[in-house]
Amino acid sequence: MAKMTRNTGLLMIPGPTPLADEVYDALGSEMFSFADPRFAQVFREALAMTQDMLGNPEEVYIIPGSGLFAMEIALTNCVQPGEKILIINQGYFGDRFSQIANAYGIEYEEVKAEWGTRVDPQEVAQALAKGGFKAVTLTHVDTSVGVLADFATLIPLIKESGSLLIVDGVCATAAVEESFTKGYGANKANIDVLLTAGQKAIGCPPGLAIVAFSPDALAARAAMPKIPAYFGDINNWRIVMKEPGRAFGTPPVSMINAYHAALKLVYQEGLEVRYQRHERYGKAMRAALRALGLTVLAGEEVTAPTISCVLYPEGIVDAEFRKALAAKGMMIAGAMSRMSGKAFRIGHMGSTTPQMLEQAIALLGETLNEMGFSADGATAVAVLQAKLFC
Ligand code: PMP
């Protein structure tokens, strides 16, 4: 495990996540010119690690911005205004795709799931059968509800339809495998665009939009002479990614240093080991939350390993609960949109340590009791430990 000496609070929101000392060090390292060969080398290595982590997409872009900008880059570089997409919507971040589509005059249809559940694959198949979708968007983990998309079922369906597949990996990358070459389902169907950001399971600060493309997605971009983007047009950034040291917009030197350090830690741990650790974290946290007497919104078969959305028991007031935890140094997130006030969200990913998870469960138990809900914190911590170290 990476050293974690500089996190004085307990940052348990679903991103940004706590940073390892190596990442803090990288953020504070000497400023170099973006053209300095020492920085160019770091950038090259960051690109190569990203490419390897994602199973060798054709091209990878690391651009200043947040995950939302990565979503925008993915859409605008594959789909033109007036063309249509299908949005597989399993929560608030599905809604975000429709908002971006609206902003760019992209037509869309949606297949929606009740929050906390997955979409019905038959409904997806029926929608796809109508045809005419340039691309389909799929959120790997919808952070609003803690639901993990069913890649093995949905990706082959989508690819059989001939549409491009755009995956939002913001709350999954580096915690759940996402591969451009391994493929999903019996016919090994592949992703075309994977967009992500650094501040969740990768363990980097917020500020980078990371987008990877397949040859088919790049062909779609090449077939569009003009797109309604300039800063977000990958054609403008290609030179920077092919020849680190070059600039379009100035590469965010410190952020790329931090991202490089975070990815080195990912590789030190090993991708497979990291995926298994997140699986274990998710199971342990959900078991411990249930041992506190709480209900996780998403059913066990559909839950994400990275984040849990947890329903409040009768009588616990969201704002008061989170304020009481914040006073003890622990930050959790409120629920989003229609779930607001009814649940809280807790992240368990990236460089977060088992000790942090133990403290978090203990503090949740203590605070629930203070607010009149009887919870057995000691038992919940024991349940957590049993599952974490099994
Ligand atoms: N997609 C998902 C699944 C997310 O969880 C988030 C952020 N919580 C975003 C997109 C947007 O990322 P950002 O907040 O970095 O713009």
mmCIF file of C-alpha atoms and ligand atoms in Angstrom:
data_model
loop_
_atom_site.group_PDB
_atom_site.id
_atom_site.type_symbol
_atom_site.label_atom_id
_atom_site.label_comp_id
_atom_site.label_asym_id
_atom_site.label_seq_id
_atom_site.Cartn_x
_atom_site.Cartn_y
_atom_site.Cartn_z
ATOM 1 C CA MET A 1 0.000 0.000 0.000
ATOM 2 C CA ALA A 2 1.149 3.519 -0.775
ATOM 3 C CA LYS A 3 2.109 5.817 2.125
ATOM 4 C CA MET A 4 -0.777 8.043 3.235
ATOM 5 C CA THR A 5 0.617 10.401 5.848
ATOM 6 C CA ARG A 6 -0.768 13.712 4.633
ATOM 7 C CA ASN A 7 -4.495 13.034 4.763
ATOM 8 C CA THR A 8 -5.622 14.471 8.096
ATOM 9 C CA GLY A 9 -9.332 14.049 7.386
ATOM 10 C CA LEU A 10 -11.328 11.065 6.230
ATOM 11 C CA LEU A 11 -12.278 11.850 2.634
ATOM 12 C CA MET A 12 -14.953 9.276 1.848
ATOM 13 C CA ILE A 13 -16.877 11.058 -0.919
ATOM 14 C CA PRO A 14 -16.934 9.332 -4.317
ATOM 15 C CA GLY A 15 -14.151 11.551 -5.640
ATOM 16 C CA PRO A 16 -11.849 13.235 -5.235
ATOM 17 C CA THR A 17 -10.387 10.396 -3.181
ATOM 18 C CA PRO A 18 -7.463 10.526 -0.717
ATOM 19 C CA LEU A 19 -4.022 10.927 -2.250
ATOM 20 C CA ALA A 20 -0.927 8.855 -1.570
ATOM 21 C CA ASP A 21 2.212 10.752 -0.513
ATOM 22 C CA GLU A 22 3.859 9.920 -3.835
ATOM 23 C CA VAL A 23 1.063 11.809 -5.606
ATOM 24 C CA TYR A 24 1.342 14.820 -3.280
ATOM 25 C CA ASP A 25 5.107 14.803 -3.911
ATOM 26 C CA ALA A 26 4.610 14.711 -7.671
ATOM 27 C CA LEU A 27 2.156 17.621 -7.479
ATOM 28 C CA GLY A 28 4.731 19.691 -5.636
ATOM 29 C CA SER A 29 7.704 18.852 -7.825
ATOM 30 C CA GLU A 30 9.689 21.520 -9.662
ATOM 31 C CA MET A 31 7.916 23.229 -12.553
ATOM 32 C CA PHE A 32 9.363 22.269 -15.919
ATOM 33 C CA SER A 33 8.658 23.617 -19.353
ATOM 34 C CA PHE A 34 6.131 21.409 -21.116
ATOM 35 C CA ALA A 35 8.873 21.048 -23.752
ATOM 36 C CA ASP A 36 11.494 19.880 -21.239
ATOM 37 C CA PRO A 37 12.584 16.347 -22.185
ATOM 38 C CA ARG A 38 12.204 15.308 -18.522
ATOM 39 C CA PHE A 39 8.522 16.276 -18.556
ATOM 40 C CA ALA A 40 8.015 14.860 -22.061
ATOM 41 C CA GLN A 41 9.264 11.527 -20.756
ATOM 42 C CA VAL A 42 6.793 11.611 -17.829
ATOM 43 C CA PHE A 43 3.955 12.450 -20.237
ATOM 44 C CA ARG A 44 4.971 9.606 -22.586
ATOM 45 C CA GLU A 45 5.010 7.169 -19.689
ATOM 46 C CA ALA A 46 1.615 8.393 -18.435
ATOM 47 C CA LEU A 47 0.155 7.877 -21.912
ATOM 48 C CA ALA A 48 1.736 4.416 -22.204
ATOM 49 C CA MET A 49 0.435 3.321 -18.780
ATOM 50 C CA THR A 50 -3.055 4.579 -19.654
ATOM 51 C CA GLN A 51 -2.935 2.711 -22.942
ATOM 52 C CA ASP A 52 -1.856 -0.499 -21.219
ATOM 53 C CA MET A 53 -4.428 -0.142 -18.417
ATOM 54 C CA LEU A 54 -7.233 0.172 -20.979
ATOM 55 C CA GLY A 55 -6.128 -2.813 -23.061
ATOM 56 C CA ASN A 56 -4.486 -0.859 -25.879
ATOM 57 C CA PRO A 57 -6.952 1.523 -27.453
ATOM 58 C CA GLU A 58 -5.768 3.042 -30.733
ATOM 59 C CA GLU A 59 -5.281 6.538 -29.280
ATOM 60 C CA VAL A 60 -5.360 8.027 -25.778
ATOM 61 C CA TYR A 61 -5.848 11.701 -24.925
ATOM 62 C CA ILE A 62 -5.013 13.362 -21.595
ATOM 63 C CA ILE A 63 -6.501 16.845 -21.658
ATOM 64 C CA PRO A 64 -6.999 19.437 -18.907
ATOM 65 C CA GLY A 65 -10.594 19.313 -17.695
ATOM 66 C CA SER A 66 -12.876 17.232 -15.534
ATOM 67 C CA GLY A 67 -14.817 14.061 -16.260
ATOM 68 C CA LEU A 68 -17.677 16.087 -17.635
ATOM 69 C CA PHE A 69 -15.371 17.513 -20.289
ATOM 70 C CA ALA A 70 -14.236 13.973 -21.108
ATOM 71 C CA MET A 71 -17.913 13.094 -21.702
ATOM 72 C CA GLU A 72 -18.227 16.112 -23.985
ATOM 73 C CA ILE A 73 -15.041 15.209 -25.907
ATOM 74 C CA ALA A 74 -16.315 11.660 -26.399
ATOM 75 C CA LEU A 75 -19.673 12.775 -27.771
ATOM 76 C CA THR A 76 -18.613 15.706 -29.932
ATOM 77 C CA ASN A 77 -15.780 13.787 -31.590
ATOM 78 C CA CYS A 78 -18.013 10.879 -32.629
ATOM 79 C CA VAL A 79 -21.459 12.346 -33.190
ATOM 80 C CA GLN A 80 -22.571 15.359 -35.189
ATOM 81 C CA PRO A 81 -25.458 17.690 -34.399
ATOM 82 C CA GLY A 82 -28.624 16.161 -35.846
ATOM 83 C CA GLU A 83 -27.352 12.580 -35.494
ATOM 84 C CA LYS A 84 -28.911 10.307 -32.903
ATOM 85 C CA ILE A 85 -27.554 8.402 -29.913
ATOM 86 C CA LEU A 86 -29.023 5.926 -27.458
ATOM 87 C CA ILE A 87 -28.340 6.647 -23.797
ATOM 88 C CA ILE A 88 -28.384 3.693 -21.431
ATOM 89 C CA ASN A 89 -29.393 5.564 -18.332
ATOM 90 C CA GLN A 90 -28.893 3.957 -14.932
ATOM 91 C CA GLY A 91 -28.712 7.150 -12.858
ATOM 92 C CA TYR A 92 -27.836 10.813 -12.784
ATOM 93 C CA PHE A 93 -24.705 10.418 -14.928
ATOM 94 C CA GLY A 94 -26.882 8.939 -17.642
ATOM 95 C CA ASP A 95 -28.929 12.144 -17.454
ATOM 96 C CA ARG A 96 -25.728 14.102 -17.962
ATOM 97 C CA PHE A 97 -25.270 12.556 -21.423
ATOM 98 C CA SER A 98 -28.712 13.831 -22.413
ATOM 99 C CA GLN A 99 -27.802 17.315 -21.177
ATOM 100 C CA ILE A 100 -24.634 17.327 -23.286
ATOM 101 C CA ALA A 101 -26.569 15.986 -26.280
ATOM 102 C CA ASN A 102 -29.076 18.831 -25.836
ATOM 103 C CA ALA A 103 -26.295 21.402 -25.726
ATOM 104 C CA TYR A 104 -24.886 20.175 -29.062
ATOM 105 C CA GLY A 105 -28.148 19.491 -30.889
ATOM 106 C CA ILE A 106 -27.557 15.737 -30.834
ATOM 107 C CA GLU A 107 -30.790 13.731 -30.946
ATOM 108 C CA TYR A 108 -31.200 11.016 -28.345
ATOM 109 C CA GLU A 109 -33.373 8.241 -27.019
ATOM 110 C CA GLU A 110 -32.964 6.712 -23.601
ATOM 111 C CA VAL A 111 -33.466 3.358 -21.976
ATOM 112 C CA LYS A 112 -33.849 4.044 -18.291
ATOM 113 C CA ALA A 113 -33.625 1.962 -15.147
ATOM 114 C CA GLU A 114 -35.280 2.576 -11.799
ATOM 115 C CA TRP A 115 -32.557 4.122 -9.656
ATOM 116 C CA GLY A 116 -30.679 1.334 -7.900
ATOM 117 C CA THR A 117 -31.418 -1.246 -10.616
ATOM 118 C CA ARG A 118 -30.042 -2.095 -14.053
ATOM 119 C CA VAL A 119 -31.762 -1.510 -17.377
ATOM 120 C CA ASP A 120 -33.684 -4.418 -18.876
ATOM 121 C CA PRO A 121 -31.467 -5.782 -21.708
ATOM 122 C CA GLN A 122 -34.618 -6.590 -23.716
ATOM 123 C CA GLU A 123 -35.578 -2.939 -23.661
ATOM 124 C CA VAL A 124 -32.087 -2.074 -24.878
ATOM 125 C CA ALA A 125 -32.409 -4.644 -27.685
ATOM 126 C CA GLN A 126 -35.814 -3.235 -28.671
ATOM 127 C CA ALA A 127 -34.499 0.308 -28.753
ATOM 128 C CA LEU A 128 -31.451 -0.737 -30.790
ATOM 129 C CA ALA A 129 -33.685 -2.599 -33.247
ATOM 130 C CA LYS A 130 -35.162 0.752 -34.311
ATOM 131 C CA GLY A 131 -31.732 1.517 -35.766
ATOM 132 C CA GLY A 132 -30.161 4.845 -36.640
ATOM 133 C CA PHE A 133 -28.021 5.321 -33.532
ATOM 134 C CA LYS A 134 -24.566 6.631 -34.348
ATOM 135 C CA ALA A 135 -23.438 5.810 -30.818
ATOM 136 C CA VAL A 136 -24.672 4.299 -27.586
ATOM 137 C CA THR A 137 -23.533 5.608 -24.205
ATOM 138 C CA LEU A 138 -23.079 3.367 -21.206
ATOM 139 C CA THR A 139 -22.008 4.526 -17.741
ATOM 140 C CA HIS A 140 -19.801 1.796 -16.253
ATOM 141 C CA VAL A 141 -20.536 2.768 -12.644
ATOM 142 C CA ASP A 142 -23.257 5.339 -12.143
ATOM 143 C CA THR A 143 -21.930 7.218 -9.133
ATOM 144 C CA SER A 144 -25.357 8.552 -8.169
ATOM 145 C CA VAL A 145 -26.668 5.087 -7.318
ATOM 146 C CA GLY A 146 -23.665 2.741 -7.107
ATOM 147 C CA VAL A 147 -24.846 0.491 -9.935
ATOM 148 C CA LEU A 148 -22.311 -1.380 -12.092
ATOM 149 C CA ALA A 149 -23.321 -1.800 -15.750
ATOM 150 C CA ASP A 150 -23.624 -5.339 -17.090
ATOM 151 C CA PHE A 151 -20.893 -5.211 -19.741
ATOM 152 C CA ALA A 152 -21.098 -8.896 -20.665
ATOM 153 C CA THR A 153 -24.772 -8.608 -21.667
ATOM 154 C CA LEU A 154 -25.004 -5.059 -22.991
ATOM 155 C CA ILE A 155 -21.790 -4.593 -24.963
ATOM 156 C CA PRO A 156 -22.392 -7.469 -27.437
ATOM 157 C CA LEU A 157 -25.969 -6.227 -27.976
ATOM 158 C CA ILE A 158 -24.781 -2.715 -28.661
ATOM 159 C CA LYS A 159 -21.954 -3.738 -30.973
ATOM 160 C CA GLU A 160 -24.176 -6.108 -32.961
ATOM 161 C CA SER A 161 -26.336 -3.096 -33.768
ATOM 162 C CA GLY A 162 -23.395 -1.444 -35.517
ATOM 163 C CA SER A 163 -23.368 1.634 -33.250
ATOM 164 C CA LEU A 164 -20.242 3.005 -31.648
ATOM 165 C CA LEU A 165 -20.028 2.263 -27.937
ATOM 166 C CA ILE A 166 -19.052 5.145 -25.645
ATOM 167 C CA VAL A 167 -18.309 4.093 -22.057
ATOM 168 C CA ASP A 168 -18.115 6.497 -19.108
ATOM 169 C CA GLY A 169 -15.506 4.947 -16.823
ATOM 170 C CA VAL A 170 -15.144 7.896 -14.429
ATOM 171 C CA CYS A 171 -16.161 5.896 -11.336
ATOM 172 C CA ALA A 172 -14.686 2.567 -12.465
ATOM 173 C CA THR A 173 -11.345 2.953 -14.258
ATOM 174 C CA ALA A 174 -8.486 1.281 -12.321
ATOM 175 C CA ALA A 175 -11.018 -0.448 -10.033
ATOM 176 C CA VAL A 176 -12.955 -2.549 -12.552
ATOM 177 C CA GLU A 177 -11.337 -3.819 -15.736
ATOM 178 C CA GLU A 178 -12.075 -1.852 -18.909
ATOM 179 C CA SER A 179 -10.397 -3.309 -21.981
ATOM 180 C CA PHE A 180 -10.390 -2.357 -25.649
ATOM 181 C CA THR A 181 -8.986 -5.703 -26.763
ATOM 182 C CA LYS A 182 -10.228 -8.348 -24.383
ATOM 183 C CA GLY A 183 -13.848 -7.864 -25.429
ATOM 184 C CA TYR A 184 -17.084 -8.699 -23.619
ATOM 185 C CA GLY A 185 -19.657 -11.455 -23.950
ATOM 186 C CA ALA A 186 -19.442 -14.542 -26.125
ATOM 187 C CA ASN A 187 -18.454 -12.630 -29.262
ATOM 188 C CA LYS A 188 -15.843 -10.494 -27.464
ATOM 189 C CA ALA A 189 -17.392 -7.185 -28.446
ATOM 190 C CA ASN A 190 -15.302 -4.110 -27.788
ATOM 191 C CA ILE A 191 -15.502 -0.573 -26.485
ATOM 192 C CA ASP A 192 -15.036 2.296 -28.993
ATOM 193 C CA VAL A 193 -14.577 5.253 -26.677
ATOM 194 C CA LEU A 194 -13.675 5.138 -23.004
ATOM 195 C CA LEU A 195 -13.789 8.398 -21.122
ATOM 196 C CA THR A 196 -12.592 8.797 -17.593
ATOM 197 C CA ALA A 197 -11.041 11.139 -15.042
ATOM 198 C CA GLY A 198 -8.231 10.815 -12.524
ATOM 199 C CA GLN A 199 -9.846 11.721 -9.228
ATOM 200 C CA LYS A 200 -11.629 8.514 -8.302
ATOM 201 C CA ALA A 201 -10.196 4.987 -8.398
ATOM 202 C CA ILE A 202 -6.968 6.151 -10.066
ATOM 203 C CA GLY A 203 -6.119 8.227 -6.983
ATOM 204 C CA CYS A 204 -5.123 11.479 -8.688
ATOM 205 C CA PRO A 205 -6.473 15.001 -7.996
ATOM 206 C CA PRO A 206 -9.359 16.234 -10.167
ATOM 207 C CA GLY A 207 -8.445 18.131 -13.325
ATOM 208 C CA LEU A 208 -7.777 15.654 -16.127
ATOM 209 C CA ALA A 209 -10.114 14.453 -18.853
ATOM 210 C CA ILE A 210 -8.856 11.144 -20.192
ATOM 211 C CA VAL A 211 -10.366 9.738 -23.385
ATOM 212 C CA ALA A 212 -9.385 6.644 -25.382
ATOM 213 C CA PHE A 213 -10.539 5.781 -28.914
ATOM 214 C CA SER A 214 -10.818 2.662 -31.083
ATOM 215 C CA PRO A 215 -9.992 2.755 -34.827
ATOM 216 C CA ASP A 216 -13.760 2.867 -35.599
ATOM 217 C CA ALA A 217 -14.257 5.871 -33.327
ATOM 218 C CA LEU A 218 -11.292 7.637 -34.940
ATOM 219 C CA ALA A 219 -12.751 6.866 -38.367
ATOM 220 C CA ALA A 220 -15.985 8.545 -37.221
ATOM 221 C CA ARG A 221 -14.010 11.643 -36.232
ATOM 222 C CA ALA A 222 -12.109 11.592 -39.538
ATOM 223 C CA ALA A 223 -15.386 11.436 -41.459
ATOM 224 C CA MET A 224 -16.571 14.705 -39.877
ATOM 225 C CA PRO A 225 -14.877 17.667 -41.557
ATOM 226 C CA LYS A 226 -15.983 20.018 -38.798
ATOM 227 C CA ILE A 227 -17.234 19.526 -35.231
ATOM 228 C CA PRO A 228 -18.678 22.093 -32.797
ATOM 229 C CA ALA A 229 -15.566 22.057 -30.626
ATOM 230 C CA TYR A 230 -12.110 23.606 -30.662
ATOM 231 C CA PHE A 231 -10.444 22.988 -27.290
ATOM 232 C CA GLY A 232 -12.187 19.609 -27.171
ATOM 233 C CA ASP A 233 -11.386 18.590 -30.769
ATOM 234 C CA ILE A 234 -8.982 15.641 -30.617
ATOM 235 C CA ASN A 235 -7.553 16.639 -33.991
ATOM 236 C CA ASN A 236 -6.054 19.671 -32.246
ATOM 237 C CA TRP A 237 -4.546 17.595 -29.410
ATOM 238 C CA ARG A 238 -3.242 14.658 -31.485
ATOM 239 C CA ILE A 239 0.198 16.195 -31.980
ATOM 240 C CA VAL A 240 0.611 16.686 -28.216
ATOM 241 C CA MET A 241 -0.169 13.018 -27.535
ATOM 242 C CA LYS A 242 1.998 11.714 -30.372
ATOM 243 C CA GLU A 243 4.935 13.935 -29.526
ATOM 244 C CA PRO A 244 4.901 14.877 -25.830
ATOM 245 C CA GLY A 245 6.791 18.136 -25.504
ATOM 246 C CA ARG A 246 4.533 19.820 -28.049
ATOM 247 C CA ALA A 247 1.622 22.065 -27.078
ATOM 248 C CA PHE A 248 -1.846 22.912 -28.300
ATOM 249 C CA GLY A 249 -3.221 24.212 -25.000
ATOM 250 C CA THR A 250 -0.356 24.119 -22.493
ATOM 251 C CA PRO A 251 -0.250 20.606 -21.034
ATOM 252 C CA PRO A 252 -1.045 20.745 -17.278
ATOM 253 C CA VAL A 253 2.475 19.816 -16.157
ATOM 254 C CA SER A 254 1.808 19.335 -12.414
ATOM 255 C CA MET A 255 -1.386 17.397 -12.986
ATOM 256 C CA ILE A 256 0.322 15.066 -15.429
ATOM 257 C CA ASN A 257 3.145 14.567 -12.917
ATOM 258 C CA ALA A 258 0.528 13.627 -10.300
ATOM 259 C CA TYR A 259 -1.342 11.347 -12.707
ATOM 260 C CA HIS A 260 1.928 9.631 -13.637
ATOM 261 C CA ALA A 261 2.705 9.044 -9.932
ATOM 262 C CA ALA A 262 -0.816 7.699 -9.334
ATOM 263 C CA LEU A 263 -0.528 5.311 -12.278
ATOM 264 C CA LYS A 264 2.865 4.102 -11.071
ATOM 265 C CA LEU A 265 1.150 3.128 -7.815
ATOM 266 C CA VAL A 266 -1.591 1.382 -9.782
ATOM 267 C CA TYR A 267 1.091 -0.675 -11.558
ATOM 268 C CA GLN A 268 3.049 -1.269 -8.350
ATOM 269 C CA GLU A 269 -0.068 -2.858 -6.915
ATOM 270 C CA GLY A 270 -0.879 -4.636 -10.190
ATOM 271 C CA LEU A 271 -4.077 -4.248 -12.178
ATOM 272 C CA GLU A 272 -5.553 -7.657 -11.291
ATOM 273 C CA VAL A 273 -4.732 -7.247 -7.605
ATOM 274 C CA ARG A 274 -6.282 -3.796 -7.661
ATOM 275 C CA TYR A 275 -9.485 -5.045 -9.288
ATOM 276 C CA GLN A 276 -9.725 -7.781 -6.662
ATOM 277 C CA ARG A 277 -9.043 -5.297 -3.846
ATOM 278 C CA HIS A 278 -11.917 -3.105 -5.004
ATOM 279 C CA GLU A 279 -14.202 -6.113 -5.220
ATOM 280 C CA ARG A 280 -13.236 -6.968 -1.630
ATOM 281 C CA TYR A 281 -13.664 -3.353 -0.452
ATOM 282 C CA GLY A 282 -17.136 -3.189 -1.975
ATOM 283 C CA LYS A 283 -18.299 -6.463 -0.444
ATOM 284 C CA ALA A 284 -16.815 -5.613 2.958
ATOM 285 C CA MET A 285 -18.293 -2.109 3.028
ATOM 286 C CA ARG A 286 -21.758 -3.259 2.035
ATOM 287 C CA ALA A 287 -21.687 -6.023 4.654
ATOM 288 C CA ALA A 288 -20.547 -3.557 7.312
ATOM 289 C CA LEU A 289 -23.167 -0.978 6.313
ATOM 290 C CA ARG A 290 -25.837 -3.670 6.593
ATOM 291 C CA ALA A 291 -24.422 -4.711 9.974
ATOM 292 C CA LEU A 292 -25.056 -1.109 11.066
ATOM 293 C CA GLY A 293 -28.704 -1.672 10.170
ATOM 294 C CA LEU A 294 -28.531 0.379 6.970
ATOM 295 C CA THR A 295 -29.855 -0.462 3.503
ATOM 296 C CA VAL A 296 -27.699 -0.169 0.381
ATOM 297 C CA LEU A 297 -29.843 1.168 -2.484
ATOM 298 C CA ALA A 298 -28.557 -1.198 -5.177
ATOM 299 C CA GLY A 299 -29.061 -4.947 -4.829
ATOM 300 C CA GLU A 300 -25.961 -7.069 -4.252
ATOM 301 C CA GLU A 301 -26.016 -8.504 -7.811
ATOM 302 C CA VAL A 302 -25.783 -5.048 -9.437
ATOM 303 C CA THR A 303 -23.651 -3.060 -7.001
ATOM 304 C CA ALA A 304 -20.438 -1.270 -7.873
ATOM 305 C CA PRO A 305 -17.234 -2.040 -5.980
ATOM 306 C CA THR A 306 -16.270 1.634 -5.801
ATOM 307 C CA ILE A 307 -19.185 3.477 -4.188
ATOM 308 C CA SER A 308 -22.273 2.724 -2.121
ATOM 309 C CA CYS A 309 -25.481 4.722 -2.030
ATOM 310 C CA VAL A 310 -27.026 4.119 1.394
ATOM 311 C CA LEU A 311 -30.619 4.882 2.410
ATOM 312 C CA TYR A 312 -31.164 6.872 5.598
ATOM 313 C CA PRO A 313 -33.191 5.178 8.298
ATOM 314 C CA GLU A 314 -36.381 6.923 9.476
ATOM 315 C CA GLY A 315 -35.583 10.016 11.501
ATOM 316 C CA ILE A 316 -32.030 10.715 10.323
ATOM 317 C CA VAL A 317 -31.762 14.102 8.630
ATOM 318 C CA ASP A 318 -29.247 14.182 5.765
ATOM 319 C CA ALA A 319 -27.773 17.651 6.358
ATOM 320 C CA GLU A 320 -27.451 17.080 10.127
ATOM 321 C CA PHE A 321 -25.895 13.666 9.696
ATOM 322 C CA ARG A 322 -23.278 14.852 7.222
ATOM 323 C CA LYS A 323 -22.552 17.942 9.320
ATOM 324 C CA ALA A 324 -21.975 15.802 12.424
ATOM 325 C CA LEU A 325 -19.603 13.548 10.481
ATOM 326 C CA ALA A 326 -17.783 16.542 9.003
ATOM 327 C CA ALA A 327 -17.227 17.862 12.529
ATOM 328 C CA LYS A 328 -15.390 14.582 13.212
ATOM 329 C CA GLY A 329 -13.300 15.006 10.064
ATOM 330 C CA MET A 330 -15.208 12.608 7.838
ATOM 331 C CA MET A 331 -16.740 13.680 4.550
ATOM 332 C CA ILE A 332 -19.436 11.696 2.806
ATOM 333 C CA ALA A 333 -21.597 12.891 -0.090
ATOM 334 C CA GLY A 334 -25.304 13.504 -0.233
ATOM 335 C CA ALA A 335 -27.426 11.671 -2.755
ATOM 336 C CA MET A 336 -28.161 13.335 -6.085
ATOM 337 C CA SER A 337 -31.253 14.685 -7.774
ATOM 338 C CA ARG A 338 -34.403 12.675 -6.959
ATOM 339 C CA MET A 339 -32.599 10.748 -4.160
ATOM 340 C CA SER A 340 -31.416 13.945 -2.484
ATOM 341 C CA GLY A 341 -32.028 13.868 1.295
ATOM 342 C CA LYS A 342 -33.010 10.203 1.213
ATOM 343 C CA ALA A 343 -29.563 8.635 1.069
ATOM 344 C CA PHE A 344 -25.851 9.307 1.403
ATOM 345 C CA ARG A 345 -23.009 8.140 -0.815
ATOM 346 C CA ILE A 346 -19.727 6.776 0.409
ATOM 347 C CA GLY A 347 -16.714 6.058 -1.792
ATOM 348 C CA HIS A 348 -14.398 3.097 -1.188
ATOM 349 C CA MET A 349 -11.832 3.273 -3.935
ATOM 350 C CA GLY A 350 -8.415 4.374 -5.133
ATOM 351 C CA SER A 351 -5.771 4.791 -2.443
ATOM 352 C CA THR A 352 -8.317 4.533 0.395
ATOM 353 C CA THR A 353 -6.861 2.146 2.994
ATOM 354 C CA PRO A 354 -8.531 -0.601 5.086
ATOM 355 C CA GLN A 355 -7.858 1.563 8.169
ATOM 356 C CA MET A 356 -9.813 4.420 6.595
ATOM 357 C CA LEU A 357 -12.718 2.071 5.909
ATOM 358 C CA GLU A 358 -12.648 0.875 9.540
ATOM 359 C CA GLN A 359 -12.628 4.416 10.859
ATOM 360 C CA ALA A 360 -15.442 5.342 8.505
ATOM 361 C CA ILE A 361 -17.675 2.475 9.655
ATOM 362 C CA ALA A 362 -16.910 3.236 13.319
ATOM 363 C CA LEU A 363 -17.753 6.936 12.848
ATOM 364 C CA LEU A 364 -20.936 6.127 10.937
ATOM 365 C CA GLY A 365 -22.000 3.839 13.809
ATOM 366 C CA GLU A 366 -21.157 6.400 16.469
ATOM 367 C CA THR A 367 -23.000 9.198 14.657
ATOM 368 C CA LEU A 368 -26.092 7.086 13.967
ATOM 369 C CA ASN A 369 -26.307 6.349 17.702
ATOM 370 C CA GLU A 370 -25.909 10.022 18.573
ATOM 371 C CA MET A 371 -28.857 10.744 16.304
ATOM 372 C CA GLY A 372 -31.089 8.180 17.947
ATOM 373 C CA PHE A 373 -30.651 5.237 15.582
ATOM 374 C CA SER A 374 -29.311 2.235 17.429
ATOM 375 C CA ALA A 375 -26.360 0.790 15.497
ATOM 376 C CA ASP A 376 -23.756 -1.723 16.636
ATOM 377 C CA GLY A 377 -20.551 -0.102 15.395
ATOM 378 C CA ALA A 378 -18.204 -2.649 16.963
ATOM 379 C CA THR A 379 -19.930 -5.557 15.252
ATOM 380 C CA ALA A 380 -20.003 -3.681 11.945
ATOM 381 C CA VAL A 381 -16.247 -3.017 12.144
ATOM 382 C CA ALA A 382 -15.665 -6.723 12.904
ATOM 383 C CA VAL A 383 -17.805 -7.678 9.876
ATOM 384 C CA LEU A 384 -15.789 -5.275 7.740
ATOM 385 C CA GLN A 385 -12.463 -6.669 8.936
ATOM 386 C CA ALA A 386 -13.568 -10.261 8.411
ATOM 387 C CA LYS A 387 -14.426 -9.507 4.767
ATOM 388 C CA LEU A 388 -11.457 -7.211 4.115
ATOM 389 C CA PHE A 389 -8.842 -9.622 5.312
ATOM 390 C CA CYS A 390 -10.431 -12.891 4.245
HETATM 391 N N1 PMP B 1 -19.329 10.436 -14.923
HETATM 392 C C1 PMP B 1 -19.384 9.829 -13.730
HETATM 393 C C2 PMP B 1 -19.798 8.394 -13.666
HETATM 394 C C3 PMP B 1 -19.055 10.544 -12.581
HETATM 395 O O1 PMP B 1 -19.112 9.950 -11.395
HETATM 396 C C4 PMP B 1 -18.659 11.896 -12.683
HETATM 397 C C5 PMP B 1 -18.282 12.700 -11.465
HETATM 398 N N2 PMP B 1 -18.790 12.345 -10.269
HETATM 399 C C6 PMP B 1 -18.609 12.468 -13.951
HETATM 400 C C7 PMP B 1 -18.947 11.707 -15.048
HETATM 401 C C8 PMP B 1 -18.222 13.881 -14.137
HETATM 402 O O2 PMP B 1 -16.912 14.074 -13.717
HETATM 403 P P1 PMP B 1 -16.419 15.479 -13.163
HETATM 404 O O3 PMP B 1 -17.158 15.724 -11.892
HETATM 405 O O4 PMP B 1 -14.950 15.249 -12.969
HETATM 406 O O5 PMP B 1 -16.729 16.482 -14.193
#
